[in-house]
Coordinates of C-alpha atoms in Angstrom, one line a residue:
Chain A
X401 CA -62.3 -39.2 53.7
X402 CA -60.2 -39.0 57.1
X403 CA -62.7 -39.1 60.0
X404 CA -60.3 -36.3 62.0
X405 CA -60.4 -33.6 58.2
X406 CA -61.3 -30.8 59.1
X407 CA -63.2 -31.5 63.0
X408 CA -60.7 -29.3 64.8
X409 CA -59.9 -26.1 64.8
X410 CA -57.6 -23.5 66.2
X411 CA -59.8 -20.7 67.7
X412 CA -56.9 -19.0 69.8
X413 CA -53.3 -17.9 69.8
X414 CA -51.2 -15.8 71.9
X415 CA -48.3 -14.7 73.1
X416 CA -45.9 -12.9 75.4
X417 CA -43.6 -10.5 74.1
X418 CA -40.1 -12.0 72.9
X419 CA -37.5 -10.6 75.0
X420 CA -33.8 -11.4 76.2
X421 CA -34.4 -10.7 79.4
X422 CA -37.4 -11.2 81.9
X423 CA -38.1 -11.0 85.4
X424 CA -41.2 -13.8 84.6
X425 CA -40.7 -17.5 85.6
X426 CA -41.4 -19.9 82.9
X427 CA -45.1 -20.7 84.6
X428 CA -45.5 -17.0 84.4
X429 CA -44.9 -16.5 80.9
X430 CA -47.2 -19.3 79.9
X431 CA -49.9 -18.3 82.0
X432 CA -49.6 -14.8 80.3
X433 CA -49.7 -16.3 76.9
X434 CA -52.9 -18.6 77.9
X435 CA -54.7 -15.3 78.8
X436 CA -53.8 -13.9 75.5
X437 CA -54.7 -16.9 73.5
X438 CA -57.8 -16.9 76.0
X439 CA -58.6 -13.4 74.9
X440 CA -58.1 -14.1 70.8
X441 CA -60.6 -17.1 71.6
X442 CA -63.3 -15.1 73.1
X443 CA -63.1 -17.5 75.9
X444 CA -62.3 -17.7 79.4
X445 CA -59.6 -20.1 81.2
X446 CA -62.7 -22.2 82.8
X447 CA -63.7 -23.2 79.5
X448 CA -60.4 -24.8 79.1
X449 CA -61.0 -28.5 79.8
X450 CA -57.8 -30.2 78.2
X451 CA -54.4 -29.7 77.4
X452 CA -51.7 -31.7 75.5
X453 CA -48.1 -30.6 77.0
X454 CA -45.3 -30.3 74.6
X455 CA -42.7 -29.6 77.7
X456 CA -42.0 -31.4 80.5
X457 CA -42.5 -28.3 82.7
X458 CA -44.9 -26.6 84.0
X459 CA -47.1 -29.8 84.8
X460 CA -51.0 -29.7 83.5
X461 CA -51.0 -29.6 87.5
X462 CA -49.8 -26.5 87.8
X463 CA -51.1 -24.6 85.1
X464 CA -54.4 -25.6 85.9
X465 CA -54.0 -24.8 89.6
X466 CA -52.9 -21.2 88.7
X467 CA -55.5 -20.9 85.7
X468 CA -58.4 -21.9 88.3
X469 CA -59.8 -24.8 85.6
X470 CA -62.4 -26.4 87.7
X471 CA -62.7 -29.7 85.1
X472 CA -59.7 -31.3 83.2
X473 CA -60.6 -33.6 81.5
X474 CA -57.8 -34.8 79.8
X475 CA -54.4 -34.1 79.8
X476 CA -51.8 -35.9 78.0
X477 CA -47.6 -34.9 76.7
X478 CA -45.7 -35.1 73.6
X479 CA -41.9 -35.3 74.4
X480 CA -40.8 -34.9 71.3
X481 CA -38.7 -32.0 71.3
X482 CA -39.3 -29.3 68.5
X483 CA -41.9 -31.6 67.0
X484 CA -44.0 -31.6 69.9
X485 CA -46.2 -29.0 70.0
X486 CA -47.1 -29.5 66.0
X487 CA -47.9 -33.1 67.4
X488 CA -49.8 -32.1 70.1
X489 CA -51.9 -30.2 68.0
X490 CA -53.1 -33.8 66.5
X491 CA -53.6 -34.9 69.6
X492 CA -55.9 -32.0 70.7
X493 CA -57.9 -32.7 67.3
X494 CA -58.9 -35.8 68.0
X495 CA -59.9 -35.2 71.6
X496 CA -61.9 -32.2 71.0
X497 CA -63.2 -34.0 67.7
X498 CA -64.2 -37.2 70.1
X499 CA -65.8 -34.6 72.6
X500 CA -63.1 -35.8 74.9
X501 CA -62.9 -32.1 75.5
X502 CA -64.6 -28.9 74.5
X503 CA -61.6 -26.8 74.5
X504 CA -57.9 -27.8 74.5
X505 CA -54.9 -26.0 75.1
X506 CA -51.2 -26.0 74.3
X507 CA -48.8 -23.7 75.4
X508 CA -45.1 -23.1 75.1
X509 CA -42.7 -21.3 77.7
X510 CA -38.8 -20.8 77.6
X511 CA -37.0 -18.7 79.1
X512 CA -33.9 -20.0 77.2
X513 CA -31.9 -17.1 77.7
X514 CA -32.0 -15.7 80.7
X515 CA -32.7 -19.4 82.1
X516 CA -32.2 -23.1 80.8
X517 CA -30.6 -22.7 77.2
X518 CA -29.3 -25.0 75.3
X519 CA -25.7 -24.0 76.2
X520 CA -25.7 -25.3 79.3
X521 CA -25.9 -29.2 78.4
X522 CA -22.6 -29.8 79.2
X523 CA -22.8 -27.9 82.7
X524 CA -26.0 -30.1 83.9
X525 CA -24.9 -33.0 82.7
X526 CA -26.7 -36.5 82.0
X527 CA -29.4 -36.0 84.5
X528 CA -30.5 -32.7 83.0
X529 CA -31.4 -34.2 79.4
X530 CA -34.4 -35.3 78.3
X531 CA -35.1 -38.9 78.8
X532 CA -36.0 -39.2 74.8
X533 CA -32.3 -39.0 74.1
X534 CA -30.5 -38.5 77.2
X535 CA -29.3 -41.7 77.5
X536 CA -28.0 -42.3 74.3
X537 CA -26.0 -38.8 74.6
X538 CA -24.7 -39.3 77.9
X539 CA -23.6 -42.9 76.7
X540 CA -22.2 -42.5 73.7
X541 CA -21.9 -38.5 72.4
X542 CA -20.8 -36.5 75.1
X543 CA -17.6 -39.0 75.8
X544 CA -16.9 -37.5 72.4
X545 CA -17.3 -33.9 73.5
X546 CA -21.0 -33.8 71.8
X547 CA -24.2 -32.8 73.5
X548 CA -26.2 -29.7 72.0
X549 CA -28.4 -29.8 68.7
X550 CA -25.8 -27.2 67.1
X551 CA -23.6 -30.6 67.5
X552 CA -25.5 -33.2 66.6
X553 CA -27.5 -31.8 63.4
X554 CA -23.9 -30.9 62.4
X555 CA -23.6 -34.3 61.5
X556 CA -26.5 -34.2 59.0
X557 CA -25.1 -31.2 57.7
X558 CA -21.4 -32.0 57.0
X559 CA -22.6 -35.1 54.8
X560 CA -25.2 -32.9 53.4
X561 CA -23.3 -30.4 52.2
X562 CA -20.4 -32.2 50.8
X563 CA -22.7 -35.2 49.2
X564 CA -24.8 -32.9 47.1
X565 CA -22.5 -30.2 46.9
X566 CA -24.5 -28.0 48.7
X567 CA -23.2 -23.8 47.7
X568 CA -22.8 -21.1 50.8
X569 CA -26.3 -19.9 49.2
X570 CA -28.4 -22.4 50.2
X571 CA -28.5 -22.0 53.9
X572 CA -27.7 -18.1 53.8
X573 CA -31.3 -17.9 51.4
X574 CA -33.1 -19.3 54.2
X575 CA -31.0 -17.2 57.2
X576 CA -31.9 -13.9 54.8
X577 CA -35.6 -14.6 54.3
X578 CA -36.0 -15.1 58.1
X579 CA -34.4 -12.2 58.8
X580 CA -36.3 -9.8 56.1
X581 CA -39.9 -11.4 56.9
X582 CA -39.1 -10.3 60.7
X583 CA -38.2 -6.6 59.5
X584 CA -42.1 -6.5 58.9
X585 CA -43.2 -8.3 62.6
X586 CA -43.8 -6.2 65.6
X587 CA -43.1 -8.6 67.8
X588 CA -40.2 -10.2 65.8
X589 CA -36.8 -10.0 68.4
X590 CA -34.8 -8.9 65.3
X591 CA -36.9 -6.4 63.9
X592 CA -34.5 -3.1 63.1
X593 CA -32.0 -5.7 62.9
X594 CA -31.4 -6.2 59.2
X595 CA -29.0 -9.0 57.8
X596 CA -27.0 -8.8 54.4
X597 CA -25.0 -11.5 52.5
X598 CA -21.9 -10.4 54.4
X599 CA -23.0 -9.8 57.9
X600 CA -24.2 -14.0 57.1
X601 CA -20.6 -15.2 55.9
X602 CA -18.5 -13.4 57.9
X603 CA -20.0 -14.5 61.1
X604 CA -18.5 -16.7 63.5
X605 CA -18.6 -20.3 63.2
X606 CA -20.4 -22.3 66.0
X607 CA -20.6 -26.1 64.8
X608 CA -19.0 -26.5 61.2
X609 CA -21.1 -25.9 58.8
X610 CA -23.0 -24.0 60.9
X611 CA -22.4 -20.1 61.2
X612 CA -24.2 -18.0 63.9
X613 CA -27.1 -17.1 61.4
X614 CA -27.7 -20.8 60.9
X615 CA -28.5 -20.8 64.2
X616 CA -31.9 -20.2 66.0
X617 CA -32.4 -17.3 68.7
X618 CA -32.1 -18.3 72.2
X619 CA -35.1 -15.8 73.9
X620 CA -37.6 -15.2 76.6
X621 CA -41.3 -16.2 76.1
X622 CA -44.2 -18.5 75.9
X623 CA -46.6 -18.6 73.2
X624 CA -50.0 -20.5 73.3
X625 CA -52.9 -21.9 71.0
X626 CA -56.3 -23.5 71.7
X627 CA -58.2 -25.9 69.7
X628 CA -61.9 -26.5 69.5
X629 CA -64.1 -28.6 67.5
X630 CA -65.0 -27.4 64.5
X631 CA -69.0 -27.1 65.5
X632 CA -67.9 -24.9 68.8
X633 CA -65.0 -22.9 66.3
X634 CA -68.0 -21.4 64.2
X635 CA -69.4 -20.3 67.3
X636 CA -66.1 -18.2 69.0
X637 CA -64.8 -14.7 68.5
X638 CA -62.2 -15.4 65.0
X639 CA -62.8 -16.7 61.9
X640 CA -61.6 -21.2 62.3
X641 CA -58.7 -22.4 60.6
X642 CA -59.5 -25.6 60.2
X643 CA -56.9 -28.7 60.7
X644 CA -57.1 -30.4 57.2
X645 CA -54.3 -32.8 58.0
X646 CA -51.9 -33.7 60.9
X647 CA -49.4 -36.5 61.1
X648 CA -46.2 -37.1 63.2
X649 CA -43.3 -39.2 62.0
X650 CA -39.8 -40.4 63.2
X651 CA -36.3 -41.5 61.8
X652 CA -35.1 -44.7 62.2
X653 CA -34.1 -45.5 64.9
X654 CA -35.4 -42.2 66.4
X655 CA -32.7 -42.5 69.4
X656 CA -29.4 -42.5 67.2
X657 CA -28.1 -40.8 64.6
X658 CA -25.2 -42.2 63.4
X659 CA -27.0 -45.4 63.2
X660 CA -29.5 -44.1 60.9
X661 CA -29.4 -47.0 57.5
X662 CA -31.1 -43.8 55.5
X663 CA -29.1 -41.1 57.4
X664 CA -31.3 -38.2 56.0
X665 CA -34.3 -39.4 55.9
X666 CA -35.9 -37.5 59.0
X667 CA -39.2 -37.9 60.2
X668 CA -40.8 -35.2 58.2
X669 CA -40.4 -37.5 55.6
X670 CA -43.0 -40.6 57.0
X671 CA -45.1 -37.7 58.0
X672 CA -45.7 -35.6 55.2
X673 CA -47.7 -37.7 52.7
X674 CA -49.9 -39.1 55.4
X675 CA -50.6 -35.2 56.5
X676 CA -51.5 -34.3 52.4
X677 CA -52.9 -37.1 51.6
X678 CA -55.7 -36.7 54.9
X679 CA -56.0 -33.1 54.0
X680 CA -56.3 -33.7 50.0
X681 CA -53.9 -31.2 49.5
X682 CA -50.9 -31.2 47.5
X683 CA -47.5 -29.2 48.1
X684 CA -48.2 -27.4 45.2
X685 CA -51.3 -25.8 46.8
X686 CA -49.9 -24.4 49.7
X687 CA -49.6 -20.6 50.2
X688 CA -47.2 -21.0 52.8
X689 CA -44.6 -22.9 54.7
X690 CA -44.1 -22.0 58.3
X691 CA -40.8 -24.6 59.0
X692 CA -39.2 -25.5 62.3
X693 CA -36.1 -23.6 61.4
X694 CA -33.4 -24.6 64.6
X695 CA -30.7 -24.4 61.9
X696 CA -31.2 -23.6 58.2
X697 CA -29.5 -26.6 56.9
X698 CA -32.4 -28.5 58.7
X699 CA -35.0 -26.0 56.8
X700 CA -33.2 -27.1 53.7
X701 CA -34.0 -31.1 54.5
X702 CA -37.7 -30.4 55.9
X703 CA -38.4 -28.6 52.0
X704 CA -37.1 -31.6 50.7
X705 CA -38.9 -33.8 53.1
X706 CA -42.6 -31.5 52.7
X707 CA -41.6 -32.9 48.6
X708 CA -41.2 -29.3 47.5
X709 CA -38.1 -30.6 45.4
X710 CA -35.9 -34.0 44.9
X711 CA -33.3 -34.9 48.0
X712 CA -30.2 -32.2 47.4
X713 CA -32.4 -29.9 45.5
X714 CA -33.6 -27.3 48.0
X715 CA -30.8 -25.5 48.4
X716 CA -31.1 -24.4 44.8
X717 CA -35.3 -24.5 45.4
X718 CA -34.7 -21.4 48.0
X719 CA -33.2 -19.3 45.8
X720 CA -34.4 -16.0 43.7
X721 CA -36.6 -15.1 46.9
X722 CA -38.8 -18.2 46.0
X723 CA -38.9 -18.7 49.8
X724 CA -39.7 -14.7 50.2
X725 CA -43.0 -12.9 50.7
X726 CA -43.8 -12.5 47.2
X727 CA -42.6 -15.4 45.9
X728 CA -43.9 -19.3 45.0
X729 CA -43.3 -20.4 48.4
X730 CA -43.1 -17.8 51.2
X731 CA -41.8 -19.4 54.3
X732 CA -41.9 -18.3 58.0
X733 CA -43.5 -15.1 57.5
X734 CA -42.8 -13.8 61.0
X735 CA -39.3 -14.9 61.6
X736 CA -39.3 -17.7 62.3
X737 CA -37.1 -19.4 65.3
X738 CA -34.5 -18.0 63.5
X739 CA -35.3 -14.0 63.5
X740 CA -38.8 -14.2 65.7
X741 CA -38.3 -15.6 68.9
X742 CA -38.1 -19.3 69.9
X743 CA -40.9 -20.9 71.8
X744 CA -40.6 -24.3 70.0
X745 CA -42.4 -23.1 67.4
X746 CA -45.5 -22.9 68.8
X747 CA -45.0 -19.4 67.4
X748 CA -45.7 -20.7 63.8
X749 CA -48.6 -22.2 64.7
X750 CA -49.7 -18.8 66.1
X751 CA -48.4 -16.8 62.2
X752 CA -49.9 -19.9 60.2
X753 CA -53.4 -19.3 62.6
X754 CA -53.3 -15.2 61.7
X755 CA -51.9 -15.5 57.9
X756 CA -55.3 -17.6 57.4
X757 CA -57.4 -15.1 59.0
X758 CA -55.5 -12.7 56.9
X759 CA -54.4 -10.5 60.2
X760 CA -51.1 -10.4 59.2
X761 CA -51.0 -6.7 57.8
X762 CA -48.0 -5.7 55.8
X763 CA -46.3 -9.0 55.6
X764 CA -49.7 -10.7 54.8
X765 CA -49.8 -13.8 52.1
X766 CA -52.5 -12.4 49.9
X767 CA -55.5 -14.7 49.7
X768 CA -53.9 -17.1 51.9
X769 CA -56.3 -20.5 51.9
X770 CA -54.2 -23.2 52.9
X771 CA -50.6 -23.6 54.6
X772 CA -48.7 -26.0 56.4
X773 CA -46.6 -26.1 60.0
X774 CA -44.2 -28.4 60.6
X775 CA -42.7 -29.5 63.9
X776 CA -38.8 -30.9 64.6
X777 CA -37.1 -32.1 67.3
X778 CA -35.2 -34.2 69.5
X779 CA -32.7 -36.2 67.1
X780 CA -34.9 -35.8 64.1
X781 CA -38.7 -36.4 64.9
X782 CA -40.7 -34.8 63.1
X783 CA -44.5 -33.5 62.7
X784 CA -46.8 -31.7 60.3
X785 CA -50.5 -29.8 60.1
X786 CA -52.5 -29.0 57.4
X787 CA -54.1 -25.6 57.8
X788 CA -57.0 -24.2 55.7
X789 CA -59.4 -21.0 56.3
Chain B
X31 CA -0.3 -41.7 84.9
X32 CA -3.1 -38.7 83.4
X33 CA -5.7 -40.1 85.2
X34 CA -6.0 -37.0 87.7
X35 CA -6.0 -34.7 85.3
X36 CA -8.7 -36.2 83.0
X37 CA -11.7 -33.9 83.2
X38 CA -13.7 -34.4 80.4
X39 CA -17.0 -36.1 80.5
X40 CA -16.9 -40.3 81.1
X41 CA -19.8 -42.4 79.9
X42 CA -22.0 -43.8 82.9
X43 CA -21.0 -47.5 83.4
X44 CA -24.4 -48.8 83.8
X45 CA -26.1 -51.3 82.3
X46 CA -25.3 -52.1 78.3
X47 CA -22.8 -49.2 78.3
X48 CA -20.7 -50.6 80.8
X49 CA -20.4 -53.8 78.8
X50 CA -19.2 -52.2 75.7
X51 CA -16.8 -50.0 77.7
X52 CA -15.6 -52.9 79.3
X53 CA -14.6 -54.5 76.3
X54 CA -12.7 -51.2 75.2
X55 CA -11.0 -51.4 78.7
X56 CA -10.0 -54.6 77.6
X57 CA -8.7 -53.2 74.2
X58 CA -11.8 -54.7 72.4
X59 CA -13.9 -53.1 70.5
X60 CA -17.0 -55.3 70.1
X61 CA -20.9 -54.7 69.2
X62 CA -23.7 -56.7 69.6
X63 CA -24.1 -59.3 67.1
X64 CA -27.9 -60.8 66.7
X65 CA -28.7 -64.6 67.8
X66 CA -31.3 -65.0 65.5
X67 CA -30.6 -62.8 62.4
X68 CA -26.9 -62.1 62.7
X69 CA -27.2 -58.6 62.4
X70 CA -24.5 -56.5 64.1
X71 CA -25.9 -53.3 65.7
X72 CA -25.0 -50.3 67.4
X73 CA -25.8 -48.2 69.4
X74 CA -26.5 -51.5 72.6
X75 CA -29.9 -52.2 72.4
X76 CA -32.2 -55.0 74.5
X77 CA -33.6 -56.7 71.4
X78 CA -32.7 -56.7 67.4
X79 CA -34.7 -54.5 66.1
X80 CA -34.6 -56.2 62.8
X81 CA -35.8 -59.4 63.7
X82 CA -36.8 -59.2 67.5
X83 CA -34.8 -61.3 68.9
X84 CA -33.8 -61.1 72.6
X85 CA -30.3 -63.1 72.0
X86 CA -27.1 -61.4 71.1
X87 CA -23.2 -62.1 71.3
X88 CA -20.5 -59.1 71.9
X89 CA -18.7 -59.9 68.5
X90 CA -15.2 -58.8 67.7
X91 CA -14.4 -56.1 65.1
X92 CA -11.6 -55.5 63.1
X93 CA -11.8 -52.0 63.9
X94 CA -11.3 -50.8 60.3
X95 CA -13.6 -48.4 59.1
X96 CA -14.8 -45.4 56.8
X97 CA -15.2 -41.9 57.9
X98 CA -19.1 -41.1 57.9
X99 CA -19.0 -37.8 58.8
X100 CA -18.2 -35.3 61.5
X101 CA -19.6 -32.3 63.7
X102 CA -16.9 -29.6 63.9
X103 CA -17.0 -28.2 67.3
X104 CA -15.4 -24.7 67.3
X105 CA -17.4 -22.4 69.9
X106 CA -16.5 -24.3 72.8
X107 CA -20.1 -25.9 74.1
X108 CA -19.3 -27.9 77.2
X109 CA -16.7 -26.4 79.3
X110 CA -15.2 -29.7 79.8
X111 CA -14.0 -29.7 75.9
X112 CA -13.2 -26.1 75.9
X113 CA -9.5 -26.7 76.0
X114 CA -10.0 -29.6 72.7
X115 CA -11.5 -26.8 70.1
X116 CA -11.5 -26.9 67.6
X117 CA -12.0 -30.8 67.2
X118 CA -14.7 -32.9 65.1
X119 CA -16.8 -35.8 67.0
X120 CA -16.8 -38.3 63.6
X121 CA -19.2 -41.0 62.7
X122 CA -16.7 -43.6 61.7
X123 CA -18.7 -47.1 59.9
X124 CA -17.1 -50.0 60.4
X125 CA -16.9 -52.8 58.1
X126 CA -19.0 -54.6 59.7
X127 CA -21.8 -51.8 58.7
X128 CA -22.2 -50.5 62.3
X129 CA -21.5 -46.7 62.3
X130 CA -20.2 -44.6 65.7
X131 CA -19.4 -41.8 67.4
X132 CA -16.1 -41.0 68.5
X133 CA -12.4 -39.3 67.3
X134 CA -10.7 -39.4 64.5
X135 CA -6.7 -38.0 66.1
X136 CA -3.7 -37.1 64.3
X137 CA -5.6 -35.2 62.1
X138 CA -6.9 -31.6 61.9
X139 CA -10.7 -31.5 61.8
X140 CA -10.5 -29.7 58.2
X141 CA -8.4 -32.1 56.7
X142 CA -11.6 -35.3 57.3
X143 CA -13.1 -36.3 54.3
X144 CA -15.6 -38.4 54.0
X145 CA -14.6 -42.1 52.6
X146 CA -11.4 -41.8 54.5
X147 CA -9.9 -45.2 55.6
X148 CA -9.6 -45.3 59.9
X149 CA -8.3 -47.5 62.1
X150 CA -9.1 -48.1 65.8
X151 CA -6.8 -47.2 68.5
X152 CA -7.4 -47.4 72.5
X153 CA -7.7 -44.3 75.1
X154 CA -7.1 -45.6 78.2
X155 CA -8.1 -42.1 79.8
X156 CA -8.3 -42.9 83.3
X157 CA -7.9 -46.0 85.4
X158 CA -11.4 -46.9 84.6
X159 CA -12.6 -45.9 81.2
X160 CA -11.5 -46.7 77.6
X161 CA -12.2 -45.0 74.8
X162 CA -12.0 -46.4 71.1
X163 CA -10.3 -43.9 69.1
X164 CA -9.2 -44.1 65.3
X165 CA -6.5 -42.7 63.3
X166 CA -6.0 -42.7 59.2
X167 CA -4.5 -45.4 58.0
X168 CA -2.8 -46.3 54.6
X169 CA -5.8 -48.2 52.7
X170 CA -4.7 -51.5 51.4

């Protein structure tokens, strides 16, 4: 048995609404998310003692200046991009699990549209990326007219789709079950905002193969969770999910992407048997998939990576609504980064947490027991939790 | 001579970079061989990651390569590329087995394939800073 199975729990999520458009600072929006995730937990922010940082901004400094925390204890980052704050949640579980701390929290805020969005890479320049790729980038990618994700995962893509002939369908069957699932989310950004098969195809290309509905959202908002030691969970105001199994895991080399020996082989793929085989779960237990969706084609890998289906497969895996609610496999039940909002996914943490407290209302998994989260970011990192009720 | 007019981004000649960019300046395009293993590598890195040695030479290629694949830019991302679009940033591997990134020119981002036979050519675009380039060429 894994000494960390089941010895943390998330007690709290919460978030801000997603908006294009704020008049809330980044700090801001985090702070309101804490309070929410606060309020979910039935606790207060002095009982927050930790917190593991999946952004490089605000520091724990900050937040716990504003949040009045009289005790950190511990404090620690993950810069691993859009794997970070899946990662973080391992990191949490041990320390609460230790009794490091009682009560640990992770929050996300970006105000990527009205502030810092991806778009404006080229505009900041070198300085402005993060140091976990930046340098390679600056060096030897944007000489060559490359520097946001939509760019590089492009790369992985183009091969991907031409080695295993991969048909329009596959990445539009992910795009379409974003966008439905979100139709049935209050706080989704593209609720009342239906997609069809032609609205997907005829839109505009941004990076080859990418179309715009391959593409995540660029929005306004912070979303945050909190996680407790299983003993102190039972105790709180919601039912615990309990982390069966959390591992992280990164491509070689994790700085490079054309150097990549296995090109497709991203770090979802070191990390997912270590996270079943902790939780003694198998793929074919799960009830749901909540997937860090930044571009479909990506979705399409991480199935494959989770073993859902042999490498190439998953674009014919995902079809017939197999991915839908309803189906084998329902995936990102709220929206996803695609049709939700994106907050690094910290948001699917949040839906996985409330789909296994079965608060999830008309877009509910029914009898949901166990589900996964995965995390991805940077040039291909990659992270994975285990949930169960 | 371009060289005032060249606005688009230039690597930072710092460090490893500026020794593979000088040997492009130079009309050399050359990677880091290992010491100890003889394993060629790419992107510059401090020590061989295969074998952990510390001890490398700059060793010559023969610039002939494979197309990998490519990234087809065609919303225009960085405003210093917006007047290129569309065009596709390639991963070209070499025979050597290194792989990357960089142009494929006098060809039309939809007519790549993947397999197709490159060659390198040399940029010289400013006073300063080469870049290796390849075009198709005729396989033998």
């Amino acid at each position: 048995m894994h000494p960390l199975k089941d010895k943390a729990c998330i007690v709290g999520v919460g978030e801000t609404p997603y908006t294009r458009g704020t008049d809330r600072s980044q700090l801001s929006q985090i702070l309101h998310a804490t309070m929410a995730a606060l309020d979910d937990a039935g606790l207060k922010p002095h009982d927050i003692d930790g917190m593991v940082l999946p952004m490089p901004m605000p520091t724990v400094e900050h937040l716990a200046a504003n949040l009045g925390i009289p005790d950190l204890r511990y404090s620690a980052s993950s810069n691993i991009g859009g794997a970070a704050p899946v990662a973080a949640v391992q990191t949490a579980a041990m320390a609460v699990a230790l009794g490091v701390a009682k009560h640990v929290l992770i929050p996300v805020g970006w105000n990527a549209y009205s502030g810092a969005g991806v778009r404006g890479a080229g505009r900041s320049g070198p300085v402005g990326l993060p140091p976990s790729f930046g340098l390679t980038m600056s060096e030897y990618y944007m000489p060559f007219g490359l520097a946001v994700p939509a760019q590089w995962f492009a790369w992985l893509a183009t091969r991907y789709v031409e080695q295993y002939k991969v048909g329009l369908e596959g990445p539009a069957a992910v795009a379409l079950a974003a966008r439905k699932h979100a139709q049935l989310n209050d706080k989704a950004f593209m609720r009342g905002r239906p997609l069809t098969m032609d609205d997907y195809r005829n839109a505009r290309m941004i990076a080859q193969p990418f179309r715009l509905f391959d593409c995540c959202l660029e929005t306004d908002g912070a979303c945050a969770v909190i996680i407790s030691s299983a003993e102190r969970a039972r105790d709180l105001k919601q039912p615990p999910v309990y982390i069966a199994g959390a591992a992280e895991g990164h491509p070689l080399p994790a700085d490079d992407i054309p150097g990549r020996k296995d090109f497709f082989k991203i770090g979802l793929f070191f990390a997912a048997p270590k996270a079943f085989e902790m939780a003694d779960a198998k793929v074919s237990d799960l009830d749901f998939v909540q997937i860090y969706d930044c571009f479909t084609h990506i979705v399409l890998l991480e199935l494959e990576a989770l073993g859902c289906c042999k490498p190439g497969e998953a674009w014919q895996f995902v079809q017939n609504g197999r991915i839908e609610l309803g189906g084998d496999l329902p995936f990102n039940t709220h929206g996803g980064l695609l049709s939700e909002a994106h907050v690094a996914g910290v948001n699917h943490i949040a839906e996985a947490t409330r789909q296994l407290r079965h608060q999830c209302g008309e877009r509910q998994v029914k009898d949901a027991e166990l589900g996964v989260v995965t995390g991805f970011g940077d040039f291909g990192d990659g992270s994975l939790i285990v949930l169960r009720r | 001579m371009e060289t005032a007019k060249y606005k688009r981004l230039l690597p930072p000649m710092r460090g490893l970079a500026r020794d593979f960019y000088s040997y492009c300046k130079k009309h050399e395009l050359r990677f880091q061989k290992c010491s100890g293993c003889g394993a060629w590598r790419h992107v510059p890195r401090e020590m061989c990651p295969d074998c952990g040695s510390f001890d490398y030479q700059w060793a010559k290629s023969a610039g002939k390569g494979k197309v990998f694949s490519w990234s087809t830019t065609t919303q225009p991302m960085l405003p210093q590329f917006a007047d290129a679009v569309p065009y596709a940033t390639v991963i070209v591997e070499l025979d050597e087995g290194v792989r990357m990134a960089t142009w494929v020119v006098d060809i039309p981002p939809d007519q790549l394939q993947i397999g197709m036979p490159v060659e390198v050519l040399f940029d010289d675009v400013t006073e300063d800073v080469t870049l290796a380039k390849f075009r198709p060429r005729k396989q033998a």
